[in-house]
Amino acid sequence: MADGMRIVVCGAGAIGASVAYFLTRRGARPVLVDRARPAAAASGKAAGFLALDWNAGTPLDELARASFGLHRRLAEELGAERLGYRPMDALMTAAADEGDLERHRRLPNPAWLDGNVVAHEVIGGAETTAQVDPRRFTTAMVEEAVAAGAELVTGVVEGLAFGGPDGAVSGVVVDGAPRPADVVVLALGPWTSRAQRWLALPQVFGTKSASLVLGADVPAQAVFSEYVGPGRGRMTVEIYPRAGGVVYVSGQPEHGSLPDDPDEIEPTDRACAELHRIAGVHSSALRDAEVVARSACYRPLTVDGVPLIGPVPGAPGTYLATGHASWGILNAPATGRMVAEMILDGASRSVDAAPFAPTRLPAGRITSGG
Ligand SMILES: Cc1cc2nc3c(=O)[nH]c(=O)nc-3n(C[C@H](O)[C@H](O)[C@H](O)COP(=O)(O)OP(=O)(O)OC[C@H]3O[C@@H](n4cnc5c(N)ncnc54)[C@H](O)[C@@H]3O)c2cc1C
């Protein structure tokens, strides 16, 4: 049913890239528009950790399981190295600046965790936890889509036109110029809130976190650490070794309003220094490591913590694919496949779309300023 359908996907993060990829598998030739470049925002700066069943008992369970399997299949088809895909172990630890933690120990530490840290529980293994390099994953999805006939356009989406039958969408405005469209997918991550100027949508907002990439060659073991800092303040620190001798570290929440341009999102020096210090509390290899990259990004959140995937009520031809919070890299492939099915078959066949329906939340529109 893809013949001649003009589909515009707005946003080339992991979600928009995956929508474009799965549309092209079905013969469609979408236009993918991003104001910067693929993976310019969170999808290029996330950890890229994947878990089969960590969403069990939540509305995301079926989506996450399907997507975990799709990541494995994509790695087989496109090449694990190209996507930075590898299965990995996951370990829960407790760490602190000072004090004896031995009473929390349940397991011996892996040798590289030689700081004031104790291993508590194995929470994932090669069958249930894995990683991709999110930038490589997102870029590969776009490259494959373009190779199959999609068009990648660099430009700012500034509005929508609704001149189609029964008030359906008829186009998008990109850098001031109209572009015809029969279908528009809004995959703008935390910037979906900006689209409330164009149509009534449920609220999407962003929470900012800093992250570091350190140069250190350690085993493929993701570490989720309950860390007690000065003044007994607690936080969860996440440490993800990657292939190629680097380690990604995150966990430092930051404040700040979302700029229009993803290239203007910067971490603070204080957050980066603190992350490096805390990584060093866990491991001398991380303490002594050079800082390869520092970044910050915004997780796109909905009010109920569940993504928005489906048609926008009252705006025929428009779809939302956003609000994936902390699991947008994991859930990108299954989301992309669902949206392609909605557009081309009229409904998602692979995953039950009901939990993600935009109709479940109140929608609002920004009518001035903002
Ligand atoms: C520190 C951190 C660690 C994370 N770790 C993980 C993890 O381990 N596993 C996991 O599954 N998830 C993780 N996430 C979550 C994941 O990164 C996000 O859920 C996911 O990247 C969201 O993808 P997206 O495509 O919806 O949005 P984004 O990646 O934000 O993409 C939105 C795109 O829209 C473009 N855009 C914005 N406005 C316009 C406009 N007007 N016109 C055109 N283009 C526009 C932007 O340039 C951007 O490229 C993490 C997030 C953070 C912050």
Coordinates of C-alpha atoms and ligand atoms in Angstrom, one line a residue:
M1 CA 0.0 0.0 0.0
A2 CA 3.1 2.2 -0.1
D3 CA 2.7 3.2 -3.7
G4 CA 2.9 6.9 -4.2
M5 CA 2.2 7.7 -0.5
R6 CA 4.1 10.8 0.5
I7 CA 5.3 10.2 4.0
V8 CA 7.4 12.8 6.0
V9 CA 9.1 11.6 9.2
C10 CA 10.1 14.6 11.4
G11 CA 13.2 13.9 13.5
A12 CA 16.1 11.6 12.8
G13 CA 16.8 10.2 16.3
A14 CA 16.7 6.5 16.9
I15 CA 12.8 6.6 16.7
G16 CA 12.5 8.5 13.4
A17 CA 15.4 6.6 11.9
S18 CA 13.7 3.3 12.8
V19 CA 10.3 4.4 11.4
A20 CA 12.1 5.4 8.1
Y21 CA 14.0 2.1 8.1
F22 CA 10.9 -0.1 8.5
L23 CA 8.9 2.0 6.0
T24 CA 11.5 1.3 3.4
R25 CA 11.5 -2.4 4.1
R26 CA 7.9 -2.3 3.0
G27 CA 8.6 -0.4 -0.2
A28 CA 7.7 3.2 1.0
R29 CA 10.1 6.0 0.2
P30 CA 9.7 8.5 3.2
V31 CA 11.4 11.8 3.5
L32 CA 13.3 12.1 6.9
V33 CA 13.8 15.6 8.1
D34 CA 16.1 16.7 10.9
R35 CA 17.2 20.2 11.8
A36 CA 20.8 19.0 12.5
R37 CA 21.7 15.4 11.5
P38 CA 20.8 11.8 12.4
A39 CA 21.6 11.1 16.1
A40 CA 22.2 14.7 16.9
A41 CA 20.5 14.5 20.3
A42 CA 19.9 11.8 22.9
S43 CA 20.1 9.1 20.2
G44 CA 23.7 9.9 19.7
K45 CA 24.6 10.5 23.4
A46 CA 22.7 7.7 25.3
A47 CA 24.3 4.6 26.8
G48 CA 22.6 2.2 24.3
F49 CA 21.9 -0.5 26.9
L50 CA 19.3 -3.1 26.0
A51 CA 17.4 -5.4 28.3
L52 CA 14.9 -8.1 27.3
D53 CA 12.7 -8.3 30.4
W54 CA 13.4 -5.3 32.6
N55 CA 10.0 -3.8 31.7
A56 CA 8.2 -7.0 32.8
G57 CA 4.9 -6.1 34.5
T58 CA 4.7 -2.7 32.8
P59 CA 2.9 -1.6 29.6
L60 CA 6.3 -1.6 27.9
D61 CA 6.9 -5.3 28.3
E62 CA 5.7 -6.6 24.9
L63 CA 7.4 -3.7 23.1
A64 CA 10.7 -4.2 24.9
R65 CA 10.8 -7.9 24.3
A66 CA 10.0 -7.5 20.6
S67 CA 12.6 -4.7 20.2
F68 CA 15.3 -6.7 22.0
G69 CA 14.8 -9.5 19.5
L70 CA 14.8 -7.0 16.6
H71 CA 18.2 -5.5 17.7
R72 CA 19.7 -9.0 17.6
R73 CA 18.2 -9.6 14.2
L74 CA 19.5 -6.2 12.9
A75 CA 22.9 -7.0 14.2
E76 CA 22.9 -10.3 12.3
E77 CA 21.7 -8.6 9.1
L78 CA 23.7 -5.4 9.2
G79 CA 26.7 -6.5 11.2
A80 CA 27.2 -6.3 14.9
E81 CA 30.3 -4.2 14.7
R82 CA 28.6 -1.6 12.5
L83 CA 25.9 -1.1 15.2
G84 CA 28.2 -1.5 18.1
Y85 CA 26.0 -4.4 19.2
R86 CA 27.2 -7.0 21.7
P87 CA 25.6 -9.1 24.4
M88 CA 26.9 -8.1 27.9
D89 CA 26.6 -9.0 31.6
A90 CA 25.0 -6.6 34.0
L91 CA 25.9 -6.3 37.7
M92 CA 24.4 -4.4 40.6
T93 CA 26.9 -2.9 43.0
A94 CA 27.1 -0.6 46.1
A95 CA 29.8 2.0 46.3
A96 CA 30.7 4.9 48.6
D97 CA 33.3 7.5 49.1
E98 CA 34.2 6.1 52.5
G99 CA 33.2 3.4 55.0
D100 CA 33.3 -0.3 55.0
L101 CA 30.7 -1.8 52.5
E102 CA 31.5 -5.5 53.1
R103 CA 28.2 -6.1 54.7
H104 CA 26.5 -5.4 51.4
R105 CA 28.7 -7.8 49.5
R106 CA 27.0 -10.9 48.0
L107 CA 29.6 -11.7 45.2
P108 CA 33.3 -11.2 44.6
N109 CA 34.1 -8.1 42.6
P110 CA 35.3 -8.5 39.0
A111 CA 39.0 -7.5 39.1
W112 CA 38.5 -4.1 37.4
L113 CA 36.1 -3.0 40.1
D114 CA 39.0 -2.4 42.6
G115 CA 37.7 0.7 44.4
N116 CA 35.4 1.1 47.4
V117 CA 32.6 -1.0 45.8
V118 CA 31.0 -4.3 46.4
A119 CA 29.2 -6.6 43.9
H120 CA 25.7 -7.3 45.0
E121 CA 23.8 -9.2 42.3
V122 CA 24.1 -10.3 38.7
I123 CA 21.1 -8.7 37.0
G124 CA 21.7 -9.6 33.3
G125 CA 23.6 -12.0 31.1
A126 CA 24.3 -12.6 27.5
E127 CA 20.7 -13.8 26.8
T128 CA 19.0 -10.9 28.5
T129 CA 21.2 -7.8 28.3
A130 CA 23.2 -6.3 25.4
Q131 CA 24.3 -2.9 24.1
V132 CA 24.5 -0.9 20.9
D133 CA 26.4 2.2 20.2
P134 CA 23.3 4.5 19.8
R135 CA 25.0 6.8 17.3
R136 CA 26.1 4.0 15.1
F137 CA 22.7 2.3 15.4
T138 CA 20.8 5.4 14.5
T139 CA 23.1 6.3 11.6
A140 CA 23.0 2.8 10.2
M141 CA 19.2 2.8 10.2
V142 CA 19.2 6.1 8.3
E143 CA 21.9 4.9 5.8
E144 CA 19.9 1.7 5.1
A145 CA 16.7 3.7 4.7
V146 CA 18.4 6.1 2.3
A147 CA 19.9 3.2 0.3
A148 CA 16.4 1.8 -0.1
G149 CA 15.0 5.1 -1.4
A150 CA 14.3 7.4 1.6
E151 CA 15.4 11.0 1.3
L152 CA 17.3 12.7 4.2
V153 CA 16.6 16.4 4.4
T154 CA 18.4 18.8 6.7
G155 CA 15.9 21.5 7.8
V156 CA 13.8 22.8 10.6
V157 CA 10.2 21.6 10.6
E158 CA 8.2 24.7 11.4
G159 CA 4.6 23.7 11.0
L160 CA 2.0 21.5 9.4
A161 CA -0.7 22.1 6.8
F162 CA -4.2 20.5 7.0
G163 CA -5.7 21.0 3.6
G164 CA -6.4 17.3 2.8
P165 CA -9.8 15.5 2.6
D166 CA -11.7 15.8 5.9
G167 CA -9.1 18.1 7.3
A168 CA -6.3 15.6 6.8
V169 CA -2.6 16.7 6.8
S170 CA -1.5 17.9 3.4
G171 CA 2.1 19.0 4.1
V172 CA 4.9 20.2 6.4
V173 CA 6.7 23.5 6.4
V174 CA 10.5 23.0 6.3
D175 CA 12.7 26.1 6.6
G176 CA 9.7 28.2 5.5
A177 CA 8.9 26.2 2.4
P178 CA 5.9 23.9 2.1
R179 CA 6.5 20.2 1.3
P180 CA 3.5 18.1 0.4
A181 CA 2.7 15.0 2.5
D182 CA -0.2 12.5 2.9
V183 CA 1.3 11.2 6.2
V184 CA 3.5 13.0 8.8
V185 CA 5.2 11.2 11.7
L186 CA 6.3 13.4 14.6
A187 CA 9.4 11.7 16.1
L188 CA 10.9 14.9 17.6
G189 CA 11.9 13.4 21.0
P190 CA 11.7 16.1 23.7
W191 CA 11.0 18.7 21.0
T192 CA 7.6 17.2 20.4
S193 CA 6.4 19.9 22.9
R194 CA 7.3 22.5 20.2
A195 CA 4.8 20.8 17.9
Q196 CA 2.0 21.8 20.3
R197 CA 2.1 25.1 18.4
W198 CA 0.9 23.3 15.3
L199 CA -1.7 20.8 16.7
A200 CA -3.2 19.6 20.0
L201 CA -0.9 17.0 21.6
P202 CA -0.3 15.3 24.9
Q203 CA 2.5 16.9 26.9
V204 CA 6.0 15.7 26.3
F205 CA 8.9 17.1 28.3
G206 CA 12.6 16.4 28.6
T207 CA 14.9 15.6 31.6
K208 CA 18.6 16.4 31.2
S209 CA 21.5 14.2 32.2
A210 CA 25.2 14.5 31.7
S211 CA 27.5 11.6 30.6
L212 CA 31.2 10.9 30.0
V213 CA 33.1 8.6 27.8
L214 CA 36.4 7.5 29.4
G215 CA 39.3 5.8 27.7
A216 CA 39.7 2.4 29.5
D217 CA 39.7 -1.2 28.3
V218 CA 37.5 -3.2 30.7
P219 CA 35.3 -6.3 30.3
A220 CA 31.7 -6.2 28.9
Q221 CA 30.0 -5.8 32.2
A222 CA 27.4 -3.0 32.7
V223 CA 27.4 -1.8 36.3
F224 CA 24.4 -0.2 38.0
S225 CA 25.7 1.2 41.3
E226 CA 23.9 2.5 44.3
Y227 CA 26.5 5.2 45.2
V228 CA 26.5 7.0 48.6
G229 CA 28.4 10.3 48.3
P230 CA 29.4 13.2 50.6
G231 CA 26.7 14.0 53.1
R232 CA 25.2 10.5 52.5
G233 CA 23.5 11.7 49.3
R234 CA 22.5 8.7 47.1
M235 CA 22.4 8.3 43.4
T236 CA 22.4 5.5 40.8
V237 CA 25.6 5.6 38.7
E238 CA 25.6 3.6 35.4
I239 CA 28.9 2.4 33.9
Y240 CA 28.9 0.8 30.4
P241 CA 32.1 -0.6 28.9
R242 CA 32.0 -0.4 25.1
A243 CA 34.0 -2.3 22.5
G244 CA 37.1 -0.4 21.5
G245 CA 38.5 0.5 24.9
V246 CA 36.0 3.1 26.1
V247 CA 33.6 3.3 29.0
Y248 CA 30.4 5.4 29.0
V249 CA 29.3 6.7 32.5
S250 CA 26.1 8.5 33.3
G251 CA 23.9 9.2 36.3
Q252 CA 24.2 12.9 37.0
P253 CA 20.9 14.7 36.5
E254 CA 21.1 18.3 35.4
H255 CA 18.8 21.2 35.2
G256 CA 18.3 23.4 32.2
S257 CA 15.7 24.4 29.6
L258 CA 15.7 22.6 26.2
P259 CA 17.3 24.8 23.5
D260 CA 15.9 24.6 20.0
D261 CA 19.3 23.5 18.6
P262 CA 20.5 20.1 19.9
D263 CA 24.1 21.2 19.3
E264 CA 23.6 23.8 22.1
I265 CA 23.0 21.1 24.8
E266 CA 26.1 21.0 27.0
P267 CA 26.9 19.4 30.3
T268 CA 28.2 21.5 33.1
D269 CA 31.9 21.2 34.1
R270 CA 30.8 20.4 37.6
A271 CA 28.6 17.4 36.6
C272 CA 31.4 16.0 34.4
A273 CA 34.0 16.3 37.1
E274 CA 31.7 14.7 39.6
L275 CA 30.9 11.8 37.3
H276 CA 34.6 11.1 36.7
R277 CA 35.3 11.3 40.4
I278 CA 32.5 8.8 41.2
A279 CA 33.6 6.5 38.3
G280 CA 37.1 6.6 40.0
V281 CA 35.5 5.5 43.3
H282 CA 34.6 2.3 41.5
S283 CA 37.7 1.5 39.6
S284 CA 41.3 2.8 39.3
A285 CA 41.2 2.2 35.6
L286 CA 38.4 4.7 35.3
R287 CA 40.0 7.1 37.8
D288 CA 43.1 7.3 35.7
A289 CA 41.3 7.3 32.4
E290 CA 41.4 10.2 30.0
V291 CA 38.1 11.9 29.1
V292 CA 37.3 11.0 25.5
A293 CA 33.9 12.8 25.3
R294 CA 31.5 14.8 27.5
S295 CA 27.9 15.3 26.7
A296 CA 24.4 15.9 27.9
C297 CA 21.0 15.0 26.5
Y298 CA 17.3 15.1 27.3
R299 CA 15.1 12.0 27.7
P300 CA 11.7 12.5 26.2
L301 CA 9.0 11.9 28.9
T302 CA 5.3 11.7 28.9
V303 CA 3.1 12.3 32.0
D304 CA 2.5 8.6 32.6
G305 CA 6.0 7.4 31.6
V306 CA 4.6 5.4 28.6
P307 CA 5.6 6.3 25.0
L308 CA 3.1 7.9 22.6
I309 CA 2.9 5.7 19.5
G310 CA -0.1 6.1 17.1
P311 CA -2.4 8.5 15.2
V312 CA -2.9 12.0 16.6
P313 CA -6.6 12.4 17.5
G314 CA -8.3 15.0 15.4
A315 CA -5.4 15.4 12.9
P316 CA -5.9 12.7 10.2
G317 CA -2.7 11.5 8.6
T318 CA -0.4 12.5 11.6
Y319 CA 1.3 10.0 13.9
L320 CA 3.3 10.4 17.1
A321 CA 6.3 8.3 17.9
T322 CA 7.9 9.8 21.0
G323 CA 8.2 9.8 24.8
H324 CA 10.4 6.8 25.1
A325 CA 12.1 8.1 28.3
S326 CA 15.1 5.9 29.4
W327 CA 14.4 3.1 26.8
G328 CA 14.3 4.8 23.5
I329 CA 17.3 3.0 22.0
L330 CA 16.0 -0.3 23.2
N331 CA 12.4 0.3 21.9
A332 CA 13.3 2.1 18.6
P333 CA 13.1 -0.9 16.2
A334 CA 9.8 -2.3 17.5
T335 CA 8.4 1.3 17.5
G336 CA 9.6 1.8 13.9
R337 CA 8.0 -1.4 12.8
M338 CA 4.7 -0.6 14.5
V339 CA 4.4 2.9 13.0
A340 CA 5.2 1.4 9.5
E341 CA 2.4 -1.1 10.0
M342 CA 0.0 1.6 11.2
I343 CA 0.7 3.7 8.1
L344 CA 0.8 0.9 5.5
D345 CA -1.7 -1.6 7.0
G346 CA -4.0 0.6 9.1
A347 CA -2.9 -1.0 12.4
S348 CA 0.1 -2.3 14.3
R349 CA 0.2 -6.1 13.8
S350 CA 3.4 -6.9 15.6
V351 CA 2.9 -5.3 19.0
D352 CA -0.4 -4.3 20.7
A353 CA -0.6 -0.6 20.2
A354 CA -3.4 0.0 22.8
P355 CA -1.0 1.0 25.8
F356 CA 0.6 3.6 23.6
A357 CA -2.5 5.3 22.1
P358 CA -2.2 9.1 22.2
T359 CA -5.9 9.2 23.0
R360 CA -5.2 8.0 26.6
L361 CA -3.8 11.4 27.6
P362 CA -5.3 14.9 27.5
A363 CA -4.1 17.0 24.6
G364 CA -3.3 20.7 24.5
R365 CA -2.2 23.3 22.0
I366 CA 0.1 26.3 22.5
T367 CA -1.8 29.2 20.9
S368 CA 0.7 32.0 21.5
G369 CA 4.3 32.7 22.5
G370 CA 5.9 29.5 23.8
Ligands
LIG1 C1 22.1 10.0 29.6 C2 21.1 9.1 28.8 C3 21.3 7.8 28.7 C4 20.4 6.9 28.1 N1 20.6 5.6 28.0 C5 19.7 4.8 27.3 C6 20.0 3.4 27.2 O1 21.0 2.9 27.8 N2 19.1 2.6 26.6 C7 18.0 3.1 26.0 O2 17.2 2.4 25.4 N3 17.7 4.5 26.1 C8 18.6 5.3 26.7 N4 18.3 6.6 26.8 C9 17.1 7.2 26.2 C10 17.2 7.4 24.7 O3 18.4 8.1 24.5 C11 16.0 8.2 24.2 O4 14.8 7.7 24.7 C12 16.0 8.2 22.7 O5 17.3 8.6 22.2 C13 14.9 9.1 22.1 O6 15.0 9.1 20.7 P1 14.1 10.1 19.8 O7 14.4 9.7 18.4 O8 12.7 10.0 20.3 O9 14.6 11.6 20.2 P2 16.0 12.4 19.9 O10 17.2 11.5 19.9 O11 15.9 13.5 20.9 O12 15.8 12.9 18.4 C14 14.9 14.0 18.1 C15 15.4 14.6 16.8 O13 14.5 15.6 16.4 C16 15.3 16.7 15.8 N5 14.5 17.9 15.8 C17 14.0 18.6 16.9 N6 13.3 19.6 16.5 C18 13.2 19.6 15.1 C19 12.5 20.3 14.2 N7 11.8 21.4 14.5 N8 12.7 20.0 12.8 C20 13.5 19.0 12.5 N9 14.1 18.2 13.4 C21 14.0 18.5 14.7 C22 16.5 16.8 16.6 O14 17.6 17.4 15.9 C23 16.8 15.3 17.0 O15 17.7 14.7 16.1 C24 19.2 7.5 27.5 C25 19.0 8.9 27.6 C26 19.9 9.7 28.2 C27 19.6 11.2 28.3

